[in-house]
């Protein structure tokens, strides 16, 4: 039982829940809030600098020739997922309200994960070089494409005005420039980054936790938990489960329909169905105002945990099936 719980709830998830509780009970305000706001700017730059430094050109080149797979993954991430979000709006609006619905739409336009998508693909027996290429491409393209999709899809109708449009240009300076700088520095610091991957992963996670604390604190001060009730929280969790189920089913169907082999189908499922908290939290901090930020992040935080739980079980299922096929 304990082993199964460790599989579903990793250390970072536990810390994330603790930070959420701390921000709720002890939100930063006044001068402390100003300090944390400035600290998050530095944390965002560091986070994306490290993302760029960890990106191996050799790994990307080894999988870049599989262009059909990459197109399917990118299409799932930036086309199918947003379309699912748009189609679900009429159903979700009465249960979630406009602010949480905006968070669901933001979730739908985010890029995919890198580390966990690759890890689950490897565990399941998928095409790891292609996963590295697809996940990295999703992360890079998302820095530019996600703000554009936010502008197009979330500044219309009842969601108009929620997004800070000028931030779409600012985001290049805060996210893209550090990312490119980190990648250009890789010839000098690449060996250090590769050798100390576990320590640097801790730096990544600490930066995300700082961003979450600052964002939730600001929203709590603005009345986050006075506007989100238990029924909305349950409805949001159900909505995240349904979105994940639909996108996993869609990616699995597309992989089979387009004639990919088993390894590639596994890669498409794990790279095309996941959404990145490492990219999503900094982007939300830049794109959305303080009062809205907590509502935008809640769907991402819930989806993040659900996708880890489901993908852990799914990866083990794929691995078991693969082992049985080999024995036959």
Short mmCIF file of N, CA and C in Angstrom, two decimals, residues 55 70 73-78 109-114 117 131-146 179 271-276 279 283:
data_model
loop_
_atom_site.label_atom_id
_atom_site.label_comp_id
_atom_site.label_asym_id
_atom_site.label_seq_id
_atom_site.Cartn_x
_atom_site.Cartn_y
_atom_site.Cartn_z
N UNK A 55 19.14 21.41 -22.48
CA UNK A 55 18.69 20.93 -23.79
C UNK A 55 19.88 20.47 -24.63
N UNK A 70 6.46 13.92 -34.60
CA UNK A 70 6.54 15.23 -33.95
C UNK A 70 5.33 16.11 -34.32
N UNK A 73 2.41 14.95 -32.19
CA UNK A 73 2.55 15.40 -30.80
C UNK A 73 2.23 16.89 -30.68
N UNK A 74 2.81 17.69 -31.57
CA UNK A 74 2.57 19.14 -31.51
C UNK A 74 1.11 19.46 -31.82
N UNK A 75 0.53 18.72 -32.77
CA UNK A 75 -0.89 18.92 -33.08
C UNK A 75 -1.78 18.58 -31.90
N UNK A 76 -1.45 17.51 -31.20
CA UNK A 76 -2.22 17.13 -30.01
C UNK A 76 -2.11 18.20 -28.93
N UNK A 77 -0.89 18.72 -28.75
CA UNK A 77 -0.64 19.69 -27.68
C UNK A 77 -1.27 21.05 -27.95
N UNK A 78 -1.10 21.54 -29.17
CA UNK A 78 -1.48 22.93 -29.46
C UNK A 78 -2.74 23.07 -30.34
N UNK A 109 -3.72 25.30 -23.51
CA UNK A 109 -2.81 25.85 -24.52
C UNK A 109 -1.35 25.78 -24.10
N UNK A 110 -1.06 25.16 -22.96
CA UNK A 110 0.32 25.07 -22.49
C UNK A 110 1.11 24.03 -23.29
N UNK A 111 2.44 24.16 -23.34
CA UNK A 111 3.26 23.12 -23.94
C UNK A 111 3.30 21.88 -23.07
N UNK A 112 3.83 20.80 -23.62
CA UNK A 112 3.95 19.57 -22.87
C UNK A 112 5.15 19.59 -21.94
N UNK A 113 5.22 18.59 -21.07
CA UNK A 113 6.36 18.45 -20.17
C UNK A 113 7.56 17.91 -20.93
N UNK A 114 8.72 18.01 -20.31
CA UNK A 114 9.94 17.44 -20.88
C UNK A 114 10.38 16.23 -20.07
N UNK A 117 7.62 13.43 -19.38
CA UNK A 117 7.20 12.77 -20.62
C UNK A 117 8.26 11.78 -21.09
N UNK A 131 10.94 10.97 -28.16
CA UNK A 131 10.29 11.65 -27.04
C UNK A 131 11.10 12.87 -26.62
N UNK A 132 12.43 12.73 -26.57
CA UNK A 132 13.29 13.86 -26.21
C UNK A 132 13.11 15.00 -27.20
N UNK A 133 13.08 14.67 -28.47
CA UNK A 133 12.93 15.69 -29.52
C UNK A 133 11.56 16.34 -29.46
N UNK A 134 10.50 15.54 -29.35
CA UNK A 134 9.14 16.08 -29.34
C UNK A 134 8.88 16.93 -28.10
N UNK A 135 9.29 16.43 -26.94
CA UNK A 135 9.05 17.17 -25.70
C UNK A 135 9.82 18.48 -25.68
N UNK A 136 11.07 18.44 -26.16
CA UNK A 136 11.88 19.66 -26.20
C UNK A 136 11.29 20.67 -27.18
N UNK A 137 10.86 20.19 -28.35
CA UNK A 137 10.26 21.08 -29.34
C UNK A 137 8.99 21.72 -28.80
N UNK A 138 8.17 20.94 -28.09
CA UNK A 138 6.94 21.46 -27.50
C UNK A 138 7.24 22.57 -26.52
N UNK A 139 8.26 22.37 -25.69
CA UNK A 139 8.62 23.37 -24.69
C UNK A 139 9.11 24.66 -25.33
N UNK A 140 9.96 24.52 -26.36
CA UNK A 140 10.50 25.70 -27.03
C UNK A 140 9.41 26.46 -27.79
N UNK A 141 8.64 25.73 -28.59
CA UNK A 141 7.58 26.36 -29.38
C UNK A 141 6.54 27.00 -28.47
N UNK A 142 6.27 26.37 -27.34
CA UNK A 142 5.26 26.88 -26.42
C UNK A 142 5.59 28.24 -25.84
N UNK A 143 6.89 28.54 -25.70
CA UNK A 143 7.27 29.85 -25.18
C UNK A 143 6.70 30.97 -26.05
N UNK A 144 6.64 30.72 -27.35
CA UNK A 144 6.09 31.71 -28.28
C UNK A 144 4.62 31.48 -28.56
N UNK A 145 4.24 30.21 -28.78
CA UNK A 145 2.89 29.91 -29.25
C UNK A 145 1.84 30.01 -28.14
N UNK A 146 2.17 29.64 -26.93
CA UNK A 146 1.18 29.70 -25.84
C UNK A 146 0.66 31.12 -25.62
N UNK A 179 16.19 31.38 -21.82
CA UNK A 179 16.25 30.03 -22.40
C UNK A 179 17.34 29.97 -23.47
N UNK A 271 3.83 12.13 -24.75
CA UNK A 271 4.28 13.48 -25.10
C UNK A 271 3.13 14.39 -25.52
N UNK A 272 2.06 13.79 -26.05
CA UNK A 272 0.95 14.60 -26.56
C UNK A 272 -0.15 14.87 -25.56
N UNK A 273 -0.10 14.23 -24.38
CA UNK A 273 -1.20 14.36 -23.42
C UNK A 273 -0.83 15.12 -22.16
N UNK A 274 0.44 15.49 -22.01
CA UNK A 274 0.87 16.10 -20.75
C UNK A 274 1.02 17.61 -20.89
N UNK A 275 0.86 18.30 -19.76
CA UNK A 275 1.00 19.76 -19.72
C UNK A 275 2.03 20.14 -18.66
N UNK A 276 2.81 21.16 -18.96
CA UNK A 276 3.99 21.50 -18.16
C UNK A 276 3.70 22.54 -17.08
N UNK A 279 6.65 25.24 -17.20
CA UNK A 279 6.42 26.36 -18.11
C UNK A 279 5.17 27.15 -17.74
N UNK A 283 4.69 31.36 -16.99
CA UNK A 283 3.90 32.04 -18.01
C UNK A 283 2.67 32.71 -17.40
#
